[in-house]
Coordinates of C-alpha atoms and ligand atoms in Angstrom, one line a residue:
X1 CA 26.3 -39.0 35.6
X2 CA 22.7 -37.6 34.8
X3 CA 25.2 -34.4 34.2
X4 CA 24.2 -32.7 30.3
X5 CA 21.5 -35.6 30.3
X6 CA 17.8 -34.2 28.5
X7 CA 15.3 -35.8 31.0
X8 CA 11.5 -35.8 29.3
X9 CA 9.4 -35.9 32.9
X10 CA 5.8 -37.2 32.3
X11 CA 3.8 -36.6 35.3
X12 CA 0.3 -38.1 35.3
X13 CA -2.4 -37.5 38.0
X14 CA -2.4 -38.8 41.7
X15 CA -1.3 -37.1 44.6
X16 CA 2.3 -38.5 44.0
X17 CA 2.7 -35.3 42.0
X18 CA 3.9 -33.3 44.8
X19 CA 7.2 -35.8 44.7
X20 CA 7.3 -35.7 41.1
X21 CA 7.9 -31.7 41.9
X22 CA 11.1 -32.6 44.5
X23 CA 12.4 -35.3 41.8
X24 CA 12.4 -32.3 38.9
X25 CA 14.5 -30.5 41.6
X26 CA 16.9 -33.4 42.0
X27 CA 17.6 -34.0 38.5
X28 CA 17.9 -30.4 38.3
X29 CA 20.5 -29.9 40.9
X30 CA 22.6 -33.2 39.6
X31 CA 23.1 -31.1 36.4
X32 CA 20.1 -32.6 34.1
X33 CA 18.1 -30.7 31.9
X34 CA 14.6 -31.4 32.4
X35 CA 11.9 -30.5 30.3
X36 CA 8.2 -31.6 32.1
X37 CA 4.6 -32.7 30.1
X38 CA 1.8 -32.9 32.8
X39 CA -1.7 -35.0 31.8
X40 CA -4.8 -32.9 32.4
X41 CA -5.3 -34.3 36.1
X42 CA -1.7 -33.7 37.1
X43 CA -2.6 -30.5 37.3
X44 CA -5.5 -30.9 39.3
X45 CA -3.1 -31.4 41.8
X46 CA -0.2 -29.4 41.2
X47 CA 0.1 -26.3 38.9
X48 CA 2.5 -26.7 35.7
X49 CA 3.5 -23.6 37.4
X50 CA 5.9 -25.5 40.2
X51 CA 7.3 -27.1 36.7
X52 CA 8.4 -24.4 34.6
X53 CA 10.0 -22.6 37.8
X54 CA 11.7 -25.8 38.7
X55 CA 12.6 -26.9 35.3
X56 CA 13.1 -23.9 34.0
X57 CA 11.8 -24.9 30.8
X58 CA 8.0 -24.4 29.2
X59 CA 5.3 -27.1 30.5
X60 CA 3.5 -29.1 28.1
X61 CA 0.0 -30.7 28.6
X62 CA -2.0 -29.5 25.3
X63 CA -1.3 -31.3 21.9
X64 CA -2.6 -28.6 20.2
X65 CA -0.7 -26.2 22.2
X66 CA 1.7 -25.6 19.4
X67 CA 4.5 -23.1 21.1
X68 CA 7.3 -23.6 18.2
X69 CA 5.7 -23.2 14.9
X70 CA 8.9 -25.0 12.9
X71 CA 8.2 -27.9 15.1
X72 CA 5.6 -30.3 16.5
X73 CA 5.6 -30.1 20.3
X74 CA 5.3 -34.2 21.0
X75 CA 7.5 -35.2 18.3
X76 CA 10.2 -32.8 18.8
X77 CA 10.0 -33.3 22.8
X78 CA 10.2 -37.1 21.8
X79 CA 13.2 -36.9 19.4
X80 CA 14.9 -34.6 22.0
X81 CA 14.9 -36.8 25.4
X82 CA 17.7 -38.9 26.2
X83 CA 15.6 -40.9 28.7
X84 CA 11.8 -40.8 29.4
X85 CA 10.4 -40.7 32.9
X86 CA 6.6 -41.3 33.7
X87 CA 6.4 -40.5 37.1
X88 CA 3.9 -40.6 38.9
X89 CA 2.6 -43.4 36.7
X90 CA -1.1 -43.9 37.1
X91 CA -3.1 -47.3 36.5
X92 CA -4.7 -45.6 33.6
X93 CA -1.8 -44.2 32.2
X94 CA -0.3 -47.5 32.4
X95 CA -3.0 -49.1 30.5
X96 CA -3.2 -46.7 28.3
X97 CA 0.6 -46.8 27.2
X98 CA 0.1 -50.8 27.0
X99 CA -2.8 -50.6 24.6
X100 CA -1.3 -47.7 22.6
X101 CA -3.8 -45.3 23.4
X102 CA -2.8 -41.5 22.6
X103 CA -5.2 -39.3 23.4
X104 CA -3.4 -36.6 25.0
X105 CA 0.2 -35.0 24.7
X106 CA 1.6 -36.7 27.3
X107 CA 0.5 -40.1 25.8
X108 CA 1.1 -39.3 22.5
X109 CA 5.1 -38.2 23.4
X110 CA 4.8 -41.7 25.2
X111 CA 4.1 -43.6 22.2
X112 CA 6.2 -41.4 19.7
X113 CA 9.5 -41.4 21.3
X114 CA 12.4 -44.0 21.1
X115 CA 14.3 -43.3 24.1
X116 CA 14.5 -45.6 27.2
X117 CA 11.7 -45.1 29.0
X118 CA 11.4 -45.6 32.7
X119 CA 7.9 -45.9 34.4
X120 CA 7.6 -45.3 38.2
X121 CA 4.0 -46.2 39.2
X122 CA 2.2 -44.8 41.7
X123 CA -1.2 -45.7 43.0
X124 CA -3.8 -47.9 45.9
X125 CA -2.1 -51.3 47.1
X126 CA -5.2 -53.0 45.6
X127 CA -5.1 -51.1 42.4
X128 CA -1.6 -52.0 41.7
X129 CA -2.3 -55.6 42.6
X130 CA -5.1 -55.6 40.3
X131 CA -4.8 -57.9 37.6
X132 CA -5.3 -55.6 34.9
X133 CA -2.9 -53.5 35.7
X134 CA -0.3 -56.4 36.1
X135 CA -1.1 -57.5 33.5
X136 CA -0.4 -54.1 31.1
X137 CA 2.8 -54.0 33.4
X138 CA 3.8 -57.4 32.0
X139 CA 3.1 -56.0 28.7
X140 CA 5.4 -53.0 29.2
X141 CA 8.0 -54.7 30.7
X142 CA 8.0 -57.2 27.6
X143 CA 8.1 -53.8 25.3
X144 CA 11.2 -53.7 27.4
X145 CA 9.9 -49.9 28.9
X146 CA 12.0 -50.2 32.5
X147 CA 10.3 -50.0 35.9
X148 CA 11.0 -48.6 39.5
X149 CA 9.1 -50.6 41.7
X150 CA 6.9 -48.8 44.1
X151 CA 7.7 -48.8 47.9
X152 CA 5.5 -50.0 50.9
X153 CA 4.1 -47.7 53.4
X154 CA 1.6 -45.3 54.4
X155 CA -0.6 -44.1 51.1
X156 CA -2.3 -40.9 51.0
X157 CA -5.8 -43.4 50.8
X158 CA -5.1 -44.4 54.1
X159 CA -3.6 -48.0 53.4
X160 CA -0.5 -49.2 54.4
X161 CA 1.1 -51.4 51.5
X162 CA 2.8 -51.3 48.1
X163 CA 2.0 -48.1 46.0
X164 CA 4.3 -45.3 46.9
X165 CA 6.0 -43.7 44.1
X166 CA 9.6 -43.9 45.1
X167 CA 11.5 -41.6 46.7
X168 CA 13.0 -39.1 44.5
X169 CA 16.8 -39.6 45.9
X170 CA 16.4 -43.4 44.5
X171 CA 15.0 -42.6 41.5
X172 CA 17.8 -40.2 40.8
X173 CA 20.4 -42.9 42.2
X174 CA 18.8 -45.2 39.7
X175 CA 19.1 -42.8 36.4
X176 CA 22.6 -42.1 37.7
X177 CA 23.5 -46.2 37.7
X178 CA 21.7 -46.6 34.5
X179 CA 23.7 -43.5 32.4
X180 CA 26.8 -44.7 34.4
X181 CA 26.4 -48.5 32.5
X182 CA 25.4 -47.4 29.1
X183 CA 28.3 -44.2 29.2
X184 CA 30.9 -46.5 27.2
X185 CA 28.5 -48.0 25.0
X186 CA 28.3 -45.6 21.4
X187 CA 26.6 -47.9 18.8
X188 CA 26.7 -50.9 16.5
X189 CA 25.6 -49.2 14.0
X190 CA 26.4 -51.1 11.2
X191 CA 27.7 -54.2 12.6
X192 CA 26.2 -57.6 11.8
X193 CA 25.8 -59.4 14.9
X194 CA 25.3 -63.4 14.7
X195 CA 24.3 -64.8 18.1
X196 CA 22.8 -68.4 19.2
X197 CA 20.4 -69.0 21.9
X198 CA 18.9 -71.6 24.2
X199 CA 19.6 -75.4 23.8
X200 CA 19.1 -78.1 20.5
X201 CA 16.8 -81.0 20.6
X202 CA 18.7 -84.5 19.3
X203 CA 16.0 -86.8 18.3
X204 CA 15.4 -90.4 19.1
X205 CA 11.9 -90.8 17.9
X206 CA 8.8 -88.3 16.9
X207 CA 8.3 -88.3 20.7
X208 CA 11.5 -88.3 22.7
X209 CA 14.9 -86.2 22.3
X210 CA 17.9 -85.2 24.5
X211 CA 18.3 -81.6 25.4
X212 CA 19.8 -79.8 28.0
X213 CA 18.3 -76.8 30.9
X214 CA 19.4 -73.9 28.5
X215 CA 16.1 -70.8 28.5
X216 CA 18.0 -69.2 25.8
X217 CA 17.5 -66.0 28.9
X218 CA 21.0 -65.6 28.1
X219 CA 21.2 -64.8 24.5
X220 CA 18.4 -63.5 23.8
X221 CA 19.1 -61.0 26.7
X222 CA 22.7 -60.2 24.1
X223 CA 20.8 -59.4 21.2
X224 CA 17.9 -57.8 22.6
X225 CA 20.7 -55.7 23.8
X226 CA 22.5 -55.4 20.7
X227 CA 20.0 -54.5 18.8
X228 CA 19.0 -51.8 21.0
X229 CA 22.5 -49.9 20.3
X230 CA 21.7 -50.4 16.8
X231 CA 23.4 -53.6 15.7
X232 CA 21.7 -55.5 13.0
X233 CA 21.4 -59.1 14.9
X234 CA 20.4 -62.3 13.6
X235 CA 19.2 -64.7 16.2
X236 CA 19.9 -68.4 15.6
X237 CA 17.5 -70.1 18.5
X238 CA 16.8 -73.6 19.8
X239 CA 12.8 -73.3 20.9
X240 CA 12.0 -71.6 23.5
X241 CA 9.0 -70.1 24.9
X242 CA 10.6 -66.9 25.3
X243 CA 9.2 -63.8 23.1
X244 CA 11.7 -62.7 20.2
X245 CA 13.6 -59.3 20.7
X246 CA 12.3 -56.6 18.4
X247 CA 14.1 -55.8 15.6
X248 CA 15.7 -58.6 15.9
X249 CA 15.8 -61.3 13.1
X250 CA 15.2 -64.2 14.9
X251 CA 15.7 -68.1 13.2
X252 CA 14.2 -70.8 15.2
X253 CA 15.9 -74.2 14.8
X254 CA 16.0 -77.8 16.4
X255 CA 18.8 -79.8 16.2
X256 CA 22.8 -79.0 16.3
X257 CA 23.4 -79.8 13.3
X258 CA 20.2 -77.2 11.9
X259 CA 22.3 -74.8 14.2
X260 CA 25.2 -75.7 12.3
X261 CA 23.6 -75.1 8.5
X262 CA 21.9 -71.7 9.8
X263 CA 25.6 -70.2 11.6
X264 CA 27.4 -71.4 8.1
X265 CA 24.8 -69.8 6.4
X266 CA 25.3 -66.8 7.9
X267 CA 28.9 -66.6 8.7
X268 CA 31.0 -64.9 6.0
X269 CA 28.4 -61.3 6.4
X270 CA 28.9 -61.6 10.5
X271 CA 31.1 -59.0 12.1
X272 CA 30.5 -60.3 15.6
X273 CA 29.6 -63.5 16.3
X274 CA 28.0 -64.6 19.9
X275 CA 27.4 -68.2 20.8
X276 CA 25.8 -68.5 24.3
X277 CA 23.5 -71.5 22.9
X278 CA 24.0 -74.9 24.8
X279 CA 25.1 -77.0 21.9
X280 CA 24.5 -80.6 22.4
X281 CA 27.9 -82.7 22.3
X282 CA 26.1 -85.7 21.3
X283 CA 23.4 -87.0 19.3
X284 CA 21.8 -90.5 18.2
X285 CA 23.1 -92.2 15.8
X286 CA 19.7 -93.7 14.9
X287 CA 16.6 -91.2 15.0
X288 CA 13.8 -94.2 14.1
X289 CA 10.3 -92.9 12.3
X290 CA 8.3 -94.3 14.6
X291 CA 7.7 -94.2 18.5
X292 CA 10.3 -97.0 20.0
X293 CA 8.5 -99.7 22.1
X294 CA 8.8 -100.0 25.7
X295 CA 10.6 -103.7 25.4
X296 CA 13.0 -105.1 27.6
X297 CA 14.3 -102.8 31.1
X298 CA 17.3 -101.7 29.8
X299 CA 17.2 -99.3 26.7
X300 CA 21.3 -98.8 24.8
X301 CA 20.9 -95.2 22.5
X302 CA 24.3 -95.4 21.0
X303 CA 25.3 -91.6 20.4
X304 CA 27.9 -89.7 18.0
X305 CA 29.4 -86.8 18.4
X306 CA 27.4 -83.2 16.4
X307 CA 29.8 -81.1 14.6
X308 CA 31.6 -78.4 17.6
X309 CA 29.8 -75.3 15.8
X310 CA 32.3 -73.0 17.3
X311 CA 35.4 -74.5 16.9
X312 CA 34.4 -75.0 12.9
X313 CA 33.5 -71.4 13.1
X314 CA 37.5 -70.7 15.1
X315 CA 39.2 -72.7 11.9
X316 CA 36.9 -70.8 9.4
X317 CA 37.7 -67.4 10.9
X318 CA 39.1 -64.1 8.8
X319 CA 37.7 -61.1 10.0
X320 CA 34.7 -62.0 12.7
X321 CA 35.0 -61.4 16.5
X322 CA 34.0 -65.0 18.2
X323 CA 32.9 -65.2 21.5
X324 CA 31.9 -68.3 22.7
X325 CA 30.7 -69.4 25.8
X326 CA 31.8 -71.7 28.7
X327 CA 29.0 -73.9 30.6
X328 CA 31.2 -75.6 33.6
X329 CA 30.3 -77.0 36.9
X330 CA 34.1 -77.4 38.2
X331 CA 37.7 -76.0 37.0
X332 CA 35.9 -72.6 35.2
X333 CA 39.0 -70.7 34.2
X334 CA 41.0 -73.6 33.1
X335 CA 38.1 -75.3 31.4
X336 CA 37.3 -72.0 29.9
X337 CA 40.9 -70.9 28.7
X338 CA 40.9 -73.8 27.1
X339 CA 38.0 -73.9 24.8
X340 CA 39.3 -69.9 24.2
X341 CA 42.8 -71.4 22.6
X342 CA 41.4 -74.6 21.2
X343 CA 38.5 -72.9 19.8
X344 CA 40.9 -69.7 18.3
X345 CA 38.1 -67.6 20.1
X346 CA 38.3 -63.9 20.5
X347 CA 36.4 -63.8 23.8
X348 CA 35.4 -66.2 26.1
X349 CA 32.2 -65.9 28.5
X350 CA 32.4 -68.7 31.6
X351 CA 29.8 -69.1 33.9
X352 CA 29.7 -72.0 36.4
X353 CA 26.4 -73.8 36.1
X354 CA 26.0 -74.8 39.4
X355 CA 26.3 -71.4 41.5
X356 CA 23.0 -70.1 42.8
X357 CA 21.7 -67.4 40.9
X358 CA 23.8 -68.4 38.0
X359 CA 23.4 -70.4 34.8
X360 CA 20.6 -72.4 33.4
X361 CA 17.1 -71.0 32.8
X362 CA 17.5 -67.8 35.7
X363 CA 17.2 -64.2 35.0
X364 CA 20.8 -63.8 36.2
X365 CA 24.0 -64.6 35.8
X366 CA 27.8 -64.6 37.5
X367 CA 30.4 -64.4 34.9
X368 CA 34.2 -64.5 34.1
X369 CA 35.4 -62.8 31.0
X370 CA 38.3 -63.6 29.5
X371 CA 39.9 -62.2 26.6
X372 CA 42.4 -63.7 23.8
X373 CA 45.0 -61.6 26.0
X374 CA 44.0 -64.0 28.9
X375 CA 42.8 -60.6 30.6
X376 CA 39.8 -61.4 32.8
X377 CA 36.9 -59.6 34.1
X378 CA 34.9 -61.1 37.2
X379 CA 31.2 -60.1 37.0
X380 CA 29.0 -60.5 40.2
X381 CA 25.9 -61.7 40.1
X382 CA 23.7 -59.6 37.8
X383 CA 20.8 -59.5 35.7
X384 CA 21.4 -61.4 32.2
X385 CA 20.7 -58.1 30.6
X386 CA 23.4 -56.0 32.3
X387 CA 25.9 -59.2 31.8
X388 CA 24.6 -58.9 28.0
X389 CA 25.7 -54.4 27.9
X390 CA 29.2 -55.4 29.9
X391 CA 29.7 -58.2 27.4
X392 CA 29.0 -55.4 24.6
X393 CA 31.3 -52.8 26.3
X394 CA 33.8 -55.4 26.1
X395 CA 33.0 -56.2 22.2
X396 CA 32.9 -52.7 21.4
X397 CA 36.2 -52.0 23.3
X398 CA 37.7 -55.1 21.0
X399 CA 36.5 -54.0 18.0
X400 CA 38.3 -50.6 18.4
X401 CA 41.5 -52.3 19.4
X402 CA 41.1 -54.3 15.6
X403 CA 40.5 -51.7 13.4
X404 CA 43.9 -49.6 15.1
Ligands
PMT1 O1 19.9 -70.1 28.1 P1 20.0 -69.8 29.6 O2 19.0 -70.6 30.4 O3 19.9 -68.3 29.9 O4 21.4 -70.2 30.2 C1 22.6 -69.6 29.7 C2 23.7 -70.6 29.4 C3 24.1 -71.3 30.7 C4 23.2 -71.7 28.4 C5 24.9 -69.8 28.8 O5 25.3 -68.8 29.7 C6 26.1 -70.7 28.4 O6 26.9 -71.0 29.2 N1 26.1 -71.1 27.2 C7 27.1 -72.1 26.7 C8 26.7 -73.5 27.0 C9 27.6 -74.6 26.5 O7 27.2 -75.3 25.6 O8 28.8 -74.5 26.9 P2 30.0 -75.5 26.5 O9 31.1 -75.2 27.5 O10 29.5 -76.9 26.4 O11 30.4 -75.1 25.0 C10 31.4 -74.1 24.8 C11 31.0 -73.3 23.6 O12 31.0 -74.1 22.4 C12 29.7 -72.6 23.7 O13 29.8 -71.3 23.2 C13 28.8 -73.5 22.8 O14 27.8 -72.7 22.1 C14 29.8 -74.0 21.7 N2 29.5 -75.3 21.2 C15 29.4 -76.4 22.0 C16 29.2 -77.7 21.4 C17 28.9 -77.8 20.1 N3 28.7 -78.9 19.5 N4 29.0 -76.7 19.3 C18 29.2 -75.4 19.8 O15 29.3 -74.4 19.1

């Protein structure tokens, strides 16, 4: 699967380099083309020699190296990867990436292309434990740069923990899965996504409301997604303390019934629309002004129902896609077949709240997906972004079946 990929390997300086020489091989032999950029003391340990002969390509490691005069070396190398690897990933380089530094050619390819990138680090137990350094990994990973955790074992300082760059066989195996989930996906170019996140707040007073366990993990893991294969998403979100997606055009809202005014509002110019917000049922009929009393022991908040967002949106329907989602603790197929037909829904997402790993406010998910042909496709438990790109495959494959 890495077969005809363009693999841009960055190799900064520790003595991981000698393995970032076997992993050039590997990508090599599982039909790759690999072109390398080495930082100044990569190649205090290795020549850029071992490089070009592997890679069979020229080695870059001076910006003002210029060998192409109709290009420029970091941009054009930039523009010209399909995936970006830093491997071995030093503490500096790290830090240097997170602060936007780019001093050099390898940073400034870092910083100037748009591909995935995928960052292996490398580096002393203690120095990858460091604070600083966890902290510019947080960073990345919120940039959403991918990372392949390093292993435990002997390090060429003598300790024995966490710092190994790892072994070149996984990191292939890795690229391989990656490629392997994103070979269906083309692009949303073009296609205007609505999705809804995390849970609404019903008031009962400026201090209390009802709300539910929703993250919003879920959707904004869908349109972080989406908007990475170049869908133009608008994000209609209950509050959260989670960052919005870039490129994303995110709407934060309260209540149902703002949810409500904000989907309307945005309906009739949606192409695909994506609710995985937890919607409450029920809200107060009475939201008083001022902070109720404590007064006797028992407290009656007589509730009304909030407008069913998606069902208004399944009666108001013409061209849109709607995929709705299914919360259910019991019954999930039934429930969820249910709300697909009642709803007039496109797609239906189920995921039963109570499984471990699955649901509410976790960073993964374990999901049925079921179709308007009552076709169904069991996900295991998986990371909410990787149930967000098969959600997407299965959009994308739907969208194609429409326009036939
Ligand atoms: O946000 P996370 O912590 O990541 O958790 C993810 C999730 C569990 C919230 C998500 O995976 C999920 O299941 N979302 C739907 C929750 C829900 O409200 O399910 P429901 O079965 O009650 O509602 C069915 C569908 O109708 C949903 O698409 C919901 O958005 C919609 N609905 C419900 C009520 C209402 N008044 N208006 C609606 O539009």
């Amino acid at each position: 699967m890495v077969d005809g990929k363009k693999i841009l390997l960055c190799v900064s300086g520790g003595i991981a380099v000698y393995k970032a020489a076997a992993l050039t091989s590997k990508l090599i032999q599982a039909g790759a083309e690999v072109k390398v950029i080495m930082s100044q003391s990569a190649m205090e340990f290795v020549s850029p020699l071992t490089f070009q002969a592997l890679s069979r390509n020229d080695v870059f490691y001076d910006t003002f190296d210029e060998k192409n005069s109709k290009v420029i070396a970091h941009i054009d190398l930039a523009d010209w990867a399909d995936l970006v690897l830093l491997a071995p990933a030093t503490a500096n380089i790290i830090g240097k990436l997170a602060n936007g530094i780019a001093d050099s050619m390898l940073t400034t390819t870092l910083l100037a292309t748009t591909a995935q990138v995928w960052i292996a680090p490398a580096m002393n137990v203690h120095m990858y434990d460091h604070p600083a350094v966890k902290k510019n990994i947080q960073t990345l990973d919120d940039y959403g740069y991918k990372f392949i955790e390093p292993s435990e074992g002997f390090l060429a300082c003598g300790y024995v923990g966490k710092g190994r760059l790892e072994e070149p066989e996984k990191i292939v195996e890795l690229l391989i899965s990656y490629f392997k989930q994103h070979k269906q996906l083309h692009n949303f170019e073009g296609v205007n996504m609505l999705i809804t996140a995390g849970a609404t707040r019903e008031k009962i007073d400026p201090v209390r409301y009802f709300t539910n366990h929703s993250s919003g993990k879920m959707g904004y893991a869908i349109a972080e997604q989406a908007a990475k294969l170049g869908a133009n998403v608008t994000l209609i979100s209950g509050q959260t303390c989670i960052k919005p997606p870039k490129l994303v055009k995110t709407i934060m809202i309260e209540s149902a019934e703002e949810m409500l005014d904000k989907v309307l509002e945005h309906y009739d110019q949606s192409d695909v629309v994506i609710k995985s917000a937890a919607v409450a049922d029920y809200r107060p009929v009475i939201t008083y002004n001022e902070k109720l009393k404590k007064q006797k022991d028992h407290l009656t908040i007589e509730m009304e129902k909030t407008t069913d967002i998606l069902k208004e949106l399944g009666e108001r329907k013409k061209h849109q896609l709607l995929v709705g989602f299914a919360a259910e603790t019991n019954s999930l197929e039934e429930y969820a077949k249910k709300k697909l037909v009642k709803k007039n829904l496109d797609l239906i997402v189920a995921n039963n709240v109570t499984t471990e790993g699955a649901g509410f406010g976790t960073d993964t998910n374990i999901v049925t997906i079921i179709d308007r042909h009552l076709n169904k496709l069991d996900l295991p438990l998986m990371s909410k972004s990787d149930v967000a790109i098969k959600l997407l495959e299965k959009i994308e494959a739907m969208l194609k079946e429409d326009r036939k």
